mmCIF file of C-alpha atoms and ligand atoms in Angstrom:
data_model
loop_
_atom_site.group_PDB
_atom_site.id
_atom_site.type_symbol
_atom_site.label_atom_id
_atom_site.label_comp_id
_atom_site.label_asym_id
_atom_site.label_seq_id
_atom_site.Cartn_x
_atom_site.Cartn_y
_atom_site.Cartn_z
ATOM 1 C CA MET A 718 -6.813 -6.437 7.504
ATOM 2 C CA ALA A 719 -10.423 -5.639 6.610
ATOM 3 C CA ASN A 720 -10.881 -2.740 9.024
ATOM 4 C CA ASP A 721 -7.425 -1.184 8.531
ATOM 5 C CA ILE A 722 -8.068 2.128 6.781
ATOM 6 C CA PHE A 723 -4.339 2.969 6.687
ATOM 7 C CA ASP A 724 -3.313 3.165 3.032
ATOM 8 C CA VAL A 725 0.482 3.121 2.857
ATOM 9 C CA GLN A 726 0.787 4.884 -0.514
ATOM 10 C CA VAL A 727 -1.687 7.594 0.422
ATOM 11 C CA GLN A 728 0.056 8.140 3.754
ATOM 12 C CA GLU A 729 3.538 8.273 2.206
ATOM 13 C CA ARG A 730 2.367 10.808 -0.366
ATOM 14 C CA ALA A 731 0.730 12.915 2.328
ATOM 15 C CA TRP A 732 3.976 13.042 4.321
ATOM 16 C CA LYS A 733 5.904 14.067 1.227
ATOM 17 C CA GLN A 734 3.357 16.661 0.198
ATOM 18 C CA GLN A 735 3.437 18.149 3.683
ATOM 19 C CA PHE A 736 7.215 18.420 3.404
ATOM 20 C CA PHE A 737 7.028 20.199 0.027
ATOM 21 C CA TYR A 738 4.283 22.478 1.358
ATOM 22 C CA ASN A 739 6.505 23.566 4.260
ATOM 23 C CA ALA A 740 9.721 23.749 2.255
ATOM 24 C CA PHE A 741 8.320 25.972 -0.486
ATOM 25 C CA ARG A 742 6.401 28.034 2.046
ATOM 26 C CA ALA A 743 9.652 28.663 3.959
ATOM 27 C CA LEU A 744 11.640 29.372 0.789
ATOM 28 C CA TRP A 745 9.018 31.799 -0.477
ATOM 29 C CA TYR A 746 8.589 33.489 2.932
ATOM 30 C CA ASN A 747 12.346 33.922 3.358
ATOM 31 C CA ARG A 748 12.857 35.031 -0.266
ATOM 32 C CA ILE A 749 15.225 32.188 -1.146
ATOM 33 C CA ASP A 750 15.157 32.037 -4.934
ATOM 34 C CA GLY A 751 16.511 29.325 -7.195
ATOM 35 C CA ASP A 752 15.677 26.021 -8.837
ATOM 36 C CA TYR A 753 14.377 22.681 -7.615
ATOM 37 C CA ALA A 754 16.771 19.795 -8.294
ATOM 38 C CA GLU A 755 15.627 16.207 -7.780
ATOM 39 C CA PHE A 756 18.164 13.383 -7.728
ATOM 40 C CA GLY A 757 16.246 10.117 -8.230
ATOM 41 C CA CYS A 758 12.938 10.659 -10.048
ATOM 42 C CA TRP A 759 11.362 7.257 -10.709
ATOM 43 C CA SER A 760 7.524 7.393 -10.775
ATOM 44 C CA GLY A 761 7.542 11.208 -11.012
ATOM 45 C CA SER A 762 5.542 11.438 -7.809
ATOM 46 C CA SER A 763 7.824 13.710 -5.779
ATOM 47 C CA PHE A 764 8.580 15.768 -8.900
ATOM 48 C CA TRP A 765 4.838 16.366 -9.306
ATOM 49 C CA LEU A 766 4.414 17.326 -5.633
ATOM 50 C CA ALA A 767 7.364 19.715 -5.823
ATOM 51 C CA HIS A 768 5.812 21.417 -8.852
ATOM 52 C CA LEU A 769 2.382 21.562 -7.201
ATOM 53 C CA GLU A 770 3.619 23.094 -3.950
ATOM 54 C CA SER A 771 6.115 25.480 -5.533
ATOM 55 C CA ARG A 772 3.365 26.988 -7.695
ATOM 56 C CA LYS A 773 0.899 27.017 -4.808
ATOM 57 C CA HIS A 774 3.290 29.254 -2.874
ATOM 58 C CA GLY A 775 4.238 31.442 -5.814
ATOM 59 C CA HIS A 776 7.783 30.066 -5.947
ATOM 60 C CA PRO A 777 8.837 30.052 -9.621
ATOM 61 C CA ALA A 778 11.515 27.347 -9.241
ATOM 62 C CA ARG A 779 12.613 25.712 -12.479
ATOM 63 C CA LEU A 780 12.603 21.949 -11.966
ATOM 64 C CA TRP A 781 15.507 19.609 -12.797
ATOM 65 C CA ALA A 782 15.259 15.816 -12.959
ATOM 66 C CA PHE A 783 18.519 13.883 -12.599
ATOM 67 C CA ASP A 784 18.116 10.123 -13.057
ATOM 68 C CA SER A 785 19.618 7.220 -14.950
ATOM 69 C CA PHE A 786 16.126 6.319 -16.204
ATOM 70 C CA GLN A 787 17.497 2.772 -16.011
ATOM 71 C CA GLY A 788 16.907 2.250 -12.303
ATOM 72 C CA LEU A 789 19.476 1.777 -9.557
ATOM 73 C CA PRO A 790 23.102 1.140 -10.544
ATOM 74 C CA ALA A 791 25.029 -1.863 -9.266
ATOM 75 C CA ALA A 792 26.382 -1.514 -5.741
ATOM 76 C CA GLU A 793 29.973 -0.258 -5.797
ATOM 77 C CA GLY A 794 30.783 -1.674 -2.392
ATOM 78 C CA VAL A 795 29.390 -2.717 0.939
ATOM 79 C CA LYS A 796 28.326 0.870 1.781
ATOM 80 C CA ASP A 797 25.823 0.705 -1.119
ATOM 81 C CA GLU A 798 24.250 -2.574 -0.136
ATOM 82 C CA HIS A 799 20.718 -2.856 1.185
ATOM 83 C CA PRO A 800 18.426 -5.908 1.213
ATOM 84 C CA ASN A 801 15.662 -3.946 -0.530
ATOM 85 C CA TRP A 802 17.725 -2.398 -3.335
ATOM 86 C CA ALA A 803 18.977 -4.203 -6.445
ATOM 87 C CA LYS A 804 20.496 -3.115 -9.749
ATOM 88 C CA GLY A 805 17.757 -2.012 -12.166
ATOM 89 C CA ASP A 806 15.118 -1.468 -9.469
ATOM 90 C CA MET A 807 12.821 1.536 -9.976
ATOM 91 C CA SER A 808 13.397 1.882 -13.686
ATOM 92 C CA MET A 809 11.336 4.276 -15.784
ATOM 93 C CA SER A 810 12.201 5.532 -19.261
ATOM 94 C CA VAL A 811 12.526 9.234 -20.080
ATOM 95 C CA ASP A 812 9.369 8.980 -22.207
ATOM 96 C CA GLU A 813 7.451 7.435 -19.323
ATOM 97 C CA PHE A 814 8.685 10.234 -17.077
ATOM 98 C CA HIS A 815 7.436 12.872 -19.533
ATOM 99 C CA GLN A 816 4.087 11.060 -19.697
ATOM 100 C CA ALA A 817 3.812 11.031 -15.901
ATOM 101 C CA CYS A 818 4.599 14.762 -15.783
ATOM 102 C CA ALA A 819 1.969 15.506 -18.459
ATOM 103 C CA ARG A 820 -0.601 13.377 -16.606
ATOM 104 C CA ASP A 821 0.146 15.239 -13.348
ATOM 105 C CA GLY A 822 -0.047 18.709 -14.866
ATOM 106 C CA VAL A 823 3.681 19.527 -14.861
ATOM 107 C CA PRO A 824 4.151 21.519 -18.090
ATOM 108 C CA ARG A 825 7.086 20.531 -20.289
ATOM 109 C CA SER A 826 8.242 24.161 -20.255
ATOM 110 C CA ALA A 827 8.724 24.035 -16.462
ATOM 111 C CA TYR A 828 11.407 21.377 -16.245
ATOM 112 C CA GLU A 829 14.672 19.959 -17.567
ATOM 113 C CA VAL A 830 15.716 16.326 -17.648
ATOM 114 C CA VAL A 831 19.329 15.165 -17.320
ATOM 115 C CA PRO A 832 19.321 11.427 -18.079
ATOM 116 C CA GLY A 833 22.227 9.150 -17.229
ATOM 117 C CA PHE A 834 24.076 7.582 -14.337
ATOM 118 C CA TYR A 835 25.636 10.232 -12.112
ATOM 119 C CA HIS A 836 29.176 9.109 -12.977
ATOM 120 C CA ASP A 837 28.376 10.225 -16.554
ATOM 121 C CA THR A 838 26.392 13.359 -15.708
ATOM 122 C CA LEU A 839 26.919 15.010 -12.302
ATOM 123 C CA ASP A 840 30.534 13.869 -11.940
ATOM 124 C CA ARG A 841 31.396 15.559 -15.259
ATOM 125 C CA MET A 842 29.629 18.855 -14.702
ATOM 126 C CA ALA A 843 31.536 22.063 -13.988
ATOM 127 C CA PRO A 844 30.504 24.412 -11.148
ATOM 128 C CA THR A 845 29.245 26.832 -13.806
ATOM 129 C CA ASP A 846 26.918 24.291 -15.449
ATOM 130 C CA ARG A 847 23.201 24.774 -14.822
ATOM 131 C CA PRO A 848 21.528 24.537 -12.434
ATOM 132 C CA VAL A 849 23.796 26.902 -10.535
ATOM 133 C CA ASN A 850 21.280 28.567 -8.226
ATOM 134 C CA ILE A 851 19.364 25.869 -6.312
ATOM 135 C CA ALA A 852 16.741 26.605 -3.642
ATOM 136 C CA LEU A 853 15.733 23.021 -2.879
ATOM 137 C CA ALA A 854 17.734 19.851 -3.527
ATOM 138 C CA PHE A 855 15.731 16.646 -3.078
ATOM 139 C CA ILE A 856 18.061 13.644 -2.822
ATOM 140 C CA ASP A 857 16.179 10.402 -3.410
ATOM 141 C CA CYS A 858 18.789 8.119 -4.991
ATOM 142 C CA ASP A 859 19.025 5.752 -2.005
ATOM 143 C CA MET A 860 22.629 4.634 -2.336
ATOM 144 C CA TYR A 861 25.822 5.881 -0.718
ATOM 145 C CA SER A 862 27.901 6.212 -3.913
ATOM 146 C CA SER A 863 25.042 7.961 -5.747
ATOM 147 C CA THR A 864 24.620 10.415 -2.876
ATOM 148 C CA ARG A 865 28.355 11.155 -2.884
ATOM 149 C CA SER A 866 28.088 12.187 -6.556
ATOM 150 C CA VAL A 867 25.114 14.407 -5.745
ATOM 151 C CA LEU A 868 26.844 16.105 -2.798
ATOM 152 C CA ALA A 869 30.047 16.684 -4.788
ATOM 153 C CA PHE A 870 27.870 18.346 -7.460
ATOM 154 C CA LEU A 871 26.080 20.456 -4.826
ATOM 155 C CA MET A 872 29.183 21.594 -2.908
ATOM 156 C CA PRO A 873 30.073 24.542 -5.209
ATOM 157 C CA ARG A 874 26.361 25.393 -5.459
ATOM 158 C CA LEU A 875 25.648 25.631 -1.724
ATOM 159 C CA LYS A 876 24.186 28.882 -0.488
ATOM 160 C CA HIS A 877 22.823 30.120 2.793
ATOM 161 C CA GLY A 878 19.092 29.427 3.170
ATOM 162 C CA MET A 879 18.684 26.665 0.620
ATOM 163 C CA ILE A 880 17.117 23.378 1.725
ATOM 164 C CA ILE A 881 18.566 19.904 1.203
ATOM 165 C CA ALA A 882 16.299 16.898 1.748
ATOM 166 C CA PHE A 883 17.387 13.268 2.043
ATOM 167 C CA ASP A 884 14.501 10.903 1.315
ATOM 168 C CA ASP A 885 16.382 7.809 2.544
ATOM 169 C CA TYR A 886 18.074 9.317 5.576
ATOM 170 C CA PHE A 887 16.713 6.604 7.879
ATOM 171 C CA CYS A 888 17.361 3.593 5.614
ATOM 172 C CA TRP A 889 20.090 1.443 7.121
ATOM 173 C CA THR A 890 20.977 -2.249 7.483
ATOM 174 C CA PRO A 891 22.097 -4.425 10.398
ATOM 175 C CA THR A 892 25.723 -3.743 9.408
ATOM 176 C CA GLN A 893 25.658 -0.362 7.658
ATOM 177 C CA PRO A 894 24.475 3.156 8.516
ATOM 178 C CA SER A 895 22.213 4.894 6.020
ATOM 179 C CA GLY A 896 24.038 5.455 2.717
ATOM 180 C CA GLU A 897 22.606 8.947 2.319
ATOM 181 C CA ARG A 898 23.374 9.900 5.920
ATOM 182 C CA ARG A 899 26.843 8.401 5.677
ATOM 183 C CA ALA A 900 27.664 10.478 2.592
ATOM 184 C CA MET A 901 26.174 13.560 4.250
ATOM 185 C CA VAL A 902 28.325 13.121 7.372
ATOM 186 C CA GLU A 903 31.448 12.667 5.238
ATOM 187 C CA PHE A 904 30.813 15.919 3.356
ATOM 188 C CA PHE A 905 29.439 18.086 6.148
ATOM 189 C CA GLY A 906 30.792 16.471 9.357
ATOM 190 C CA ASP A 907 33.225 19.227 10.313
ATOM 191 C CA HIS A 908 32.921 21.547 7.343
ATOM 192 C CA PRO A 909 34.459 24.967 8.142
ATOM 193 C CA LYS A 910 31.792 26.956 6.268
ATOM 194 C CA TRP A 911 28.523 25.013 6.012
ATOM 195 C CA ASN A 912 26.219 23.849 8.769
ATOM 196 C CA LEU A 913 23.137 21.686 8.139
ATOM 197 C CA LEU A 914 20.373 22.830 10.464
ATOM 198 C CA PRO A 915 17.645 20.161 10.852
ATOM 199 C CA PHE A 916 14.436 21.418 9.237
ATOM 200 C CA MET A 917 11.636 18.822 8.831
ATOM 201 C CA ASN A 918 11.528 15.085 8.784
ATOM 202 C CA PHE A 919 8.962 13.397 6.586
ATOM 203 C CA GLY A 920 7.577 9.915 7.125
ATOM 204 C CA TRP A 921 9.801 7.308 8.741
ATOM 205 C CA HIS A 922 12.552 7.722 6.157
ATOM 206 C CA GLY A 923 13.192 11.359 5.260
ATOM 207 C CA GLN A 924 15.064 14.260 6.850
ATOM 208 C CA SER A 925 15.689 17.734 5.534
ATOM 209 C CA PHE A 926 18.075 20.525 6.480
ATOM 210 C CA VAL A 927 18.521 24.255 5.967
ATOM 211 C CA VAL A 928 22.015 25.183 4.778
ATOM 212 C CA GLU A 929 23.571 27.776 7.072
ATOM 213 C CA ASP A 930 26.731 29.768 6.395
ATOM 214 C CA LYS A 931 28.732 29.512 9.641
ATOM 215 C CA THR A 932 30.690 32.654 8.843
ATOM 216 C CA LEU A 933 27.512 34.730 9.220
ATOM 217 C CA PHE A 934 27.577 33.968 12.942
ATOM 218 C CA ALA A 935 31.029 35.545 13.373
HETATM 219 C C1 SAM B 419 13.488 5.811 -4.873
HETATM 220 S S1 SAM B 419 13.636 6.127 -6.588
HETATM 221 C C2 SAM B 419 13.122 7.815 -6.706
HETATM 222 C C3 SAM B 419 11.695 8.048 -6.314
HETATM 223 C C4 SAM B 419 11.103 9.395 -6.684
HETATM 224 N N1 SAM B 419 11.825 10.521 -6.116
HETATM 225 C C5 SAM B 419 9.654 9.516 -6.247
HETATM 226 O O1 SAM B 419 9.333 9.140 -5.146
HETATM 227 O O2 SAM B 419 8.849 10.073 -6.988
HETATM 228 C C6 SAM B 419 15.395 6.141 -6.762
HETATM 229 C C7 SAM B 419 15.881 6.616 -8.109
HETATM 230 O O3 SAM B 419 17.263 6.917 -8.022
HETATM 231 C C8 SAM B 419 17.860 6.677 -9.284
HETATM 232 N N2 SAM B 419 19.323 6.535 -9.077
HETATM 233 C C9 SAM B 419 19.951 5.980 -8.015
HETATM 234 N N3 SAM B 419 21.292 6.040 -8.162
HETATM 235 C C10 SAM B 419 21.520 6.655 -9.354
HETATM 236 C C11 SAM B 419 22.703 7.010 -10.071
HETATM 237 N N4 SAM B 419 23.938 6.726 -9.585
HETATM 238 N N5 SAM B 419 22.577 7.646 -11.246
HETATM 239 C C12 SAM B 419 21.340 7.945 -11.739
HETATM 240 N N6 SAM B 419 20.173 7.628 -11.116
HETATM 241 C C13 SAM B 419 20.266 6.978 -9.931
HETATM 242 C C14 SAM B 419 17.147 5.437 -9.799
HETATM 243 O O4 SAM B 419 17.175 5.350 -11.207
HETATM 244 C C15 SAM B 419 15.720 5.634 -9.260
HETATM 245 O O5 SAM B 419 14.909 6.221 -10.233
#
């Protein structure tokens, strides 16, 4: 449309940047220290925005990139299926990721990369493996089974005041609820210790939460 000034990519980035602005502002203001962990890093765009906004607010988070760097895995079952997601989609090599970070001003000294499918990385990591202290977890791996691996990794690392964001919280199909939301409900539905307090939503697809320790209300 000739007179449509709405640029989808610009708008999507603005929503995401606004989220990172608010998240790091809140973390800094409330003195919640710790790292930034991103699960699903293709394009490097959200990684860049997280670095930009963390530094803008004086939050010294170390950044962690967890990705296969081979794109999406095959669906493990019906809960993973979505008409817009296929095996190998959104593939970027580790070298290309480093190049994107360099282009966007994210210094190599500021971040760590953990390449591999989550079954071979997150699922094998002990609770004492770094990163242990996480301030902001950004879950952008779309699929149900991938999100389950991420949440199992995060469970022993949860702490009061950290923020967890789900980029694909509102991605569902005619027969399935959102894979990320489904995994989240399974882990946190009636958890005796942890409550997820809605924080900000971003765009049409994302929702974030503050982790609250229920026992502090006793
Ligand atoms: C939507 S893209 C991430 C976009 C990125 N956060 C951005 O906007 O800048 C989804 C990513 O999740 C990764 N991913 C999904 N499931 C995975 C798994 N089980 N193991 C490793 N990486 C996975 C894919 O490789 C892909 O890079």
